[in-house]
Tab-separated table of C-alpha atoms in Angstrom:
chain	number	residue	atom	x	y	z
G	100	UNK	CA	-98.844	-55.185	-25.966
G	101	UNK	CA	-97.311	-54.479	-22.574
G	102	UNK	CA	-99.961	-51.860	-21.797
G	103	UNK	CA	-102.789	-54.223	-22.690
G	104	UNK	CA	-101.203	-57.056	-20.724
G	105	UNK	CA	-101.019	-54.882	-17.606
G	106	UNK	CA	-104.604	-53.676	-18.056
G	107	UNK	CA	-105.781	-57.293	-18.238
G	108	UNK	CA	-103.545	-58.392	-15.363
G	109	UNK	CA	-104.981	-55.798	-12.978
G	110	UNK	CA	-108.499	-55.835	-14.446
G	111	UNK	CA	-108.309	-52.125	-15.254
G	112	UNK	CA	-111.300	-50.295	-16.730
G	113	UNK	CA	-109.166	-48.522	-19.268
G	114	UNK	CA	-106.013	-46.769	-20.408
G	115	UNK	CA	-105.575	-43.004	-20.576
G	116	UNK	CA	-102.976	-41.599	-22.966
G	117	UNK	CA	-101.464	-38.252	-21.932
G	118	UNK	CA	-98.679	-37.501	-24.417
G	119	UNK	CA	-97.860	-33.812	-24.190
G	120	UNK	CA	-95.431	-31.700	-26.202
G	121	UNK	CA	-95.709	-33.990	-29.219
G	122	UNK	CA	-94.026	-32.125	-32.073
G	123	UNK	CA	-95.827	-31.434	-35.331
G	124	UNK	CA	-93.501	-33.664	-37.352
G	125	UNK	CA	-94.395	-36.559	-35.006
G	126	UNK	CA	-98.156	-36.066	-35.407
G	127	UNK	CA	-98.642	-38.986	-37.804
G	128	UNK	CA	-96.590	-41.305	-35.601
G	129	UNK	CA	-98.709	-40.346	-32.614
G	130	UNK	CA	-101.941	-41.045	-34.487
G	131	UNK	CA	-100.631	-44.371	-35.762
G	132	UNK	CA	-99.798	-45.370	-32.186
G	133	UNK	CA	-103.342	-44.416	-31.168
G	134	UNK	CA	-104.822	-46.452	-34.032
G	135	UNK	CA	-102.904	-49.599	-33.127
G	136	UNK	CA	-103.576	-49.234	-29.396
G	137	UNK	CA	-107.254	-48.561	-30.129
G	138	UNK	CA	-107.603	-51.875	-31.994
G	139	UNK	CA	-106.029	-53.822	-29.143
G	140	UNK	CA	-108.158	-52.019	-26.551
G	141	UNK	CA	-111.374	-52.830	-28.423
G	142	UNK	CA	-110.362	-56.466	-28.839
G	143	UNK	CA	-109.770	-56.775	-25.099
G	144	UNK	CA	-112.645	-54.687	-23.725
G	145	UNK	CA	-110.354	-51.928	-22.457
G	146	UNK	CA	-111.641	-48.341	-22.579
G	147	UNK	CA	-109.230	-45.945	-24.322
G	148	UNK	CA	-109.168	-42.200	-23.637
G	149	UNK	CA	-106.750	-39.630	-25.011
G	150	UNK	CA	-105.821	-36.277	-23.484
G	151	UNK	CA	-105.554	-33.191	-25.671
G	152	UNK	CA	-104.727	-29.543	-25.336
G	153	UNK	CA	-107.644	-27.182	-25.954
G	154	UNK	CA	-107.930	-26.737	-29.744
G	155	UNK	CA	-108.074	-22.948	-29.464
G	156	UNK	CA	-105.899	-21.334	-32.127
G	157	UNK	CA	-105.307	-24.583	-34.022
G	158	UNK	CA	-101.845	-24.975	-32.509
G	159	UNK	CA	-102.291	-28.694	-31.793
G	160	UNK	CA	-104.422	-29.567	-34.845
G	161	UNK	CA	-101.938	-32.322	-35.781
G	162	UNK	CA	-103.149	-34.274	-32.728
G	163	UNK	CA	-105.991	-35.052	-35.138
G	164	UNK	CA	-108.946	-35.254	-32.761
G	165	UNK	CA	-111.234	-36.429	-35.557
G	166	UNK	CA	-109.065	-39.501	-36.125
G	167	UNK	CA	-108.745	-40.054	-32.378
G	168	UNK	CA	-112.532	-40.219	-32.164
G	169	UNK	CA	-112.545	-42.980	-34.782
G	170	UNK	CA	-110.404	-45.303	-32.680
G	171	UNK	CA	-110.774	-44.171	-29.055
G	172	UNK	CA	-113.721	-44.269	-26.676
G	173	UNK	CA	-113.167	-40.767	-25.321
G	174	UNK	CA	-111.335	-37.648	-26.462
G	175	UNK	CA	-110.430	-35.530	-23.438
G	176	UNK	CA	-109.796	-31.789	-23.572
G	177	UNK	CA	-107.579	-30.468	-20.777
G	178	UNK	CA	-109.400	-27.157	-20.360
G	179	UNK	CA	-106.871	-25.319	-18.232
G	180	UNK	CA	-103.471	-23.579	-18.349
G	181	UNK	CA	-104.990	-20.631	-20.192
G	182	UNK	CA	-102.407	-18.765	-18.135
G	183	UNK	CA	-99.563	-20.928	-16.845
G	184	UNK	CA	-96.156	-20.799	-15.192
G	185	UNK	CA	-94.106	-18.685	-17.565
G	186	UNK	CA	-97.013	-16.638	-18.902
G	187	UNK	CA	-96.078	-13.037	-19.648
G	188	UNK	CA	-99.093	-11.729	-17.736
G	189	UNK	CA	-101.258	-12.819	-14.827
G	190	UNK	CA	-104.640	-14.327	-15.573
G	191	UNK	CA	-107.159	-17.088	-15.079
G	192	UNK	CA	-106.188	-20.739	-15.362
G	193	UNK	CA	-109.508	-21.446	-17.064
G	194	UNK	CA	-111.885	-18.578	-17.785
G	195	UNK	CA	-115.358	-19.568	-18.948
G	196	UNK	CA	-114.841	-18.219	-22.492
G	197	UNK	CA	-111.628	-20.225	-22.829
G	198	UNK	CA	-113.374	-23.397	-21.654
G	199	UNK	CA	-116.440	-22.936	-23.846
G	200	UNK	CA	-114.431	-22.102	-26.959
G	201	UNK	CA	-112.412	-25.295	-26.486
G	202	UNK	CA	-115.577	-27.372	-26.185
G	203	UNK	CA	-117.181	-25.614	-29.144
G	204	UNK	CA	-114.227	-26.318	-31.417
G	205	UNK	CA	-113.887	-29.910	-30.210
G	206	UNK	CA	-117.562	-30.616	-30.944
G	207	UNK	CA	-116.867	-29.646	-34.547
G	208	UNK	CA	-114.379	-32.529	-34.806
G	209	UNK	CA	-115.581	-35.142	-32.319
G	210	UNK	CA	-119.056	-36.575	-31.566
G	211	UNK	CA	-120.335	-34.894	-28.394
G	212	UNK	CA	-120.886	-38.199	-26.564
G	213	UNK	CA	-117.170	-38.998	-26.942
G	214	UNK	CA	-115.945	-35.695	-25.517
G	215	UNK	CA	-114.747	-35.420	-21.927
G	216	UNK	CA	-113.925	-31.946	-20.642
G	217	UNK	CA	-111.292	-31.792	-17.904
G	218	UNK	CA	-111.572	-28.978	-15.355
G	219	UNK	CA	-108.855	-27.646	-13.022
G	220	UNK	CA	-108.906	-28.243	-9.292
G	221	UNK	CA	-106.053	-25.758	-8.879
G	222	UNK	CA	-105.584	-22.001	-8.798
G	223	UNK	CA	-102.553	-19.860	-9.567
G	224	UNK	CA	-101.481	-17.147	-7.149
G	225	UNK	CA	-99.876	-14.396	-9.215
G	226	UNK	CA	-97.299	-11.815	-8.161
G	227	UNK	CA	-96.277	-8.957	-10.464
G	228	UNK	CA	-93.421	-6.594	-9.655
G	229	UNK	CA	-92.739	-4.213	-12.514
G	230	UNK	CA	-92.365	-6.471	-15.555
G	231	UNK	CA	-91.513	-9.548	-13.448
G	232	UNK	CA	-94.462	-11.967	-13.350
G	233	UNK	CA	-94.442	-15.176	-11.319
G	234	UNK	CA	-97.005	-17.616	-9.989
G	235	UNK	CA	-97.500	-20.730	-7.942
G	236	UNK	CA	-100.151	-23.398	-8.440
G	237	UNK	CA	-102.099	-24.382	-5.317
G	238	UNK	CA	-105.091	-26.519	-4.489
G	239	UNK	CA	-108.483	-25.086	-3.581
G	240	UNK	CA	-108.040	-25.304	0.191
G	241	UNK	CA	-104.638	-23.621	0.098
G	242	UNK	CA	-106.034	-20.863	-2.121
G	243	UNK	CA	-108.739	-20.174	0.460
G	244	UNK	CA	-106.123	-20.111	3.225
G	245	UNK	CA	-104.151	-17.579	1.203
G	246	UNK	CA	-107.243	-15.389	0.822
G	247	UNK	CA	-107.888	-15.434	4.570
G	248	UNK	CA	-104.252	-14.929	5.556
G	249	UNK	CA	-104.020	-11.741	3.482
G	250	UNK	CA	-107.544	-10.466	4.219
G	251	UNK	CA	-108.389	-10.386	0.532
G	252	UNK	CA	-111.957	-9.475	-0.383
G	253	UNK	CA	-113.003	-11.505	-3.417
G	254	UNK	CA	-115.672	-10.488	-5.905
G	255	UNK	CA	-117.400	-12.492	-8.626
G	256	UNK	CA	-115.921	-11.662	-12.027
G	257	UNK	CA	-118.548	-12.076	-14.749
G	258	UNK	CA	-115.940	-12.133	-17.517
G	259	UNK	CA	-114.092	-15.195	-16.204
G	260	UNK	CA	-116.929	-16.577	-14.035
G	261	UNK	CA	-114.576	-16.886	-11.106
G	262	UNK	CA	-114.138	-15.229	-7.738
G	263	UNK	CA	-111.295	-12.731	-8.070
G	264	UNK	CA	-109.105	-11.105	-5.433
G	265	UNK	CA	-106.090	-8.813	-5.332
G	266	UNK	CA	-103.860	-6.899	-2.946
G	267	UNK	CA	-100.657	-4.865	-2.962
G	268	UNK	CA	-97.617	-5.865	-0.930
G	269	UNK	CA	-95.161	-3.012	-1.320
G	270	UNK	CA	-94.394	-2.831	-5.028
G	271	UNK	CA	-95.830	-6.291	-5.705
G	272	UNK	CA	-99.313	-6.685	-7.153
G	273	UNK	CA	-100.838	-10.007	-6.102
G	274	UNK	CA	-103.846	-11.516	-7.910
G	275	UNK	CA	-105.868	-14.696	-7.779
G	276	UNK	CA	-108.682	-16.088	-9.923
G	277	UNK	CA	-110.195	-18.807	-7.768
G	278	UNK	CA	-111.359	-22.219	-8.834
G	279	UNK	CA	-114.063	-23.261	-6.392
G	280	UNK	CA	-117.486	-24.893	-6.323
G	281	UNK	CA	-119.052	-21.807	-7.914
G	282	UNK	CA	-116.637	-21.581	-10.850
G	283	UNK	CA	-116.661	-25.331	-11.452
G	284	UNK	CA	-120.469	-25.258	-11.399
G	285	UNK	CA	-120.549	-22.701	-14.221
G	286	UNK	CA	-118.146	-24.811	-16.286
G	287	UNK	CA	-120.321	-27.888	-15.755
G	288	UNK	CA	-123.405	-25.962	-16.866
G	289	UNK	CA	-121.678	-25.032	-20.123
G	290	UNK	CA	-120.692	-28.668	-20.611
G	291	UNK	CA	-124.292	-29.695	-20.047
G	292	UNK	CA	-125.404	-27.236	-22.733
G	293	UNK	CA	-123.193	-29.015	-25.269
G	294	UNK	CA	-124.371	-32.447	-24.059
G	295	UNK	CA	-120.842	-33.867	-24.005
G	296	UNK	CA	-119.844	-37.231	-22.566
G	297	UNK	CA	-118.647	-36.150	-19.141
G	298	UNK	CA	-116.078	-34.490	-16.920
G	299	UNK	CA	-112.517	-35.200	-15.808
G	300	UNK	CA	-110.275	-33.220	-13.470
G	301	UNK	CA	-106.695	-32.300	-12.671
G	302	UNK	CA	-105.838	-33.205	-10.096
G	303	UNK	CA	-107.299	-35.466	-7.439
G	304	UNK	CA	-106.549	-34.153	-3.952
G	305	UNK	CA	-106.536	-30.483	-4.943
G	306	UNK	CA	-110.318	-30.188	-4.591
G	307	UNK	CA	-112.417	-29.223	-1.595
G	308	UNK	CA	-115.195	-31.691	-0.561
G	309	UNK	CA	-118.026	-29.474	-1.863
G	310	UNK	CA	-116.759	-29.976	-5.432
G	311	UNK	CA	-118.103	-33.523	-5.438
G	312	UNK	CA	-121.613	-32.301	-4.642
G	313	UNK	CA	-121.450	-30.034	-7.699
G	314	UNK	CA	-120.121	-32.837	-9.899
G	315	UNK	CA	-122.708	-35.306	-8.590
G	316	UNK	CA	-125.458	-32.845	-9.513
G	317	UNK	CA	-124.009	-32.546	-13.022
G	318	UNK	CA	-123.770	-36.326	-13.444
G	319	UNK	CA	-127.376	-36.735	-12.301
G	320	UNK	CA	-128.477	-34.626	-15.278
């Protein structure tokens, strides 16, 4: 009730639910919350969207995307963190196969027009020394500055559909799989192929200006 009251008070377009790390034994409680909020949103003309992990591997199946689609306007897949802080090995934040597989599996549970695919505006800079792997997440502009500062020559990697660069600093192996206009464009093309409802991003301010030209072209289709 408080959420709806605030949405009405400020004339908001909608409410986005981003509950992460919900445990399996709380799955039914989460869905019941979504059901009740969905009814109130519909009754008050408030758009409801719900964020989800990629369904790859079935780990978060208890988020029940099929039921979400019954009560919410949009089911959002956060198609990133394929490799994340704490990963045992360096890798892409969102390779094209990872993104497409998430969309493919979501389409099996949710009507395509209700699916929103969220793309990353960030890149991870990886450093590996022996078995010690660490990374830092940076925005697109900072990633480009890093590339220039270390004179890294990047090449297009067909497997991830990202520009990839690497260099050695003593015993430390540094790697980066870039998110940029080119990689985002490929992701948007895949999304277009599945005719899903649209695109979201994480996070605003991490992008370079040319990203909006790519997104505008996608929206025009």
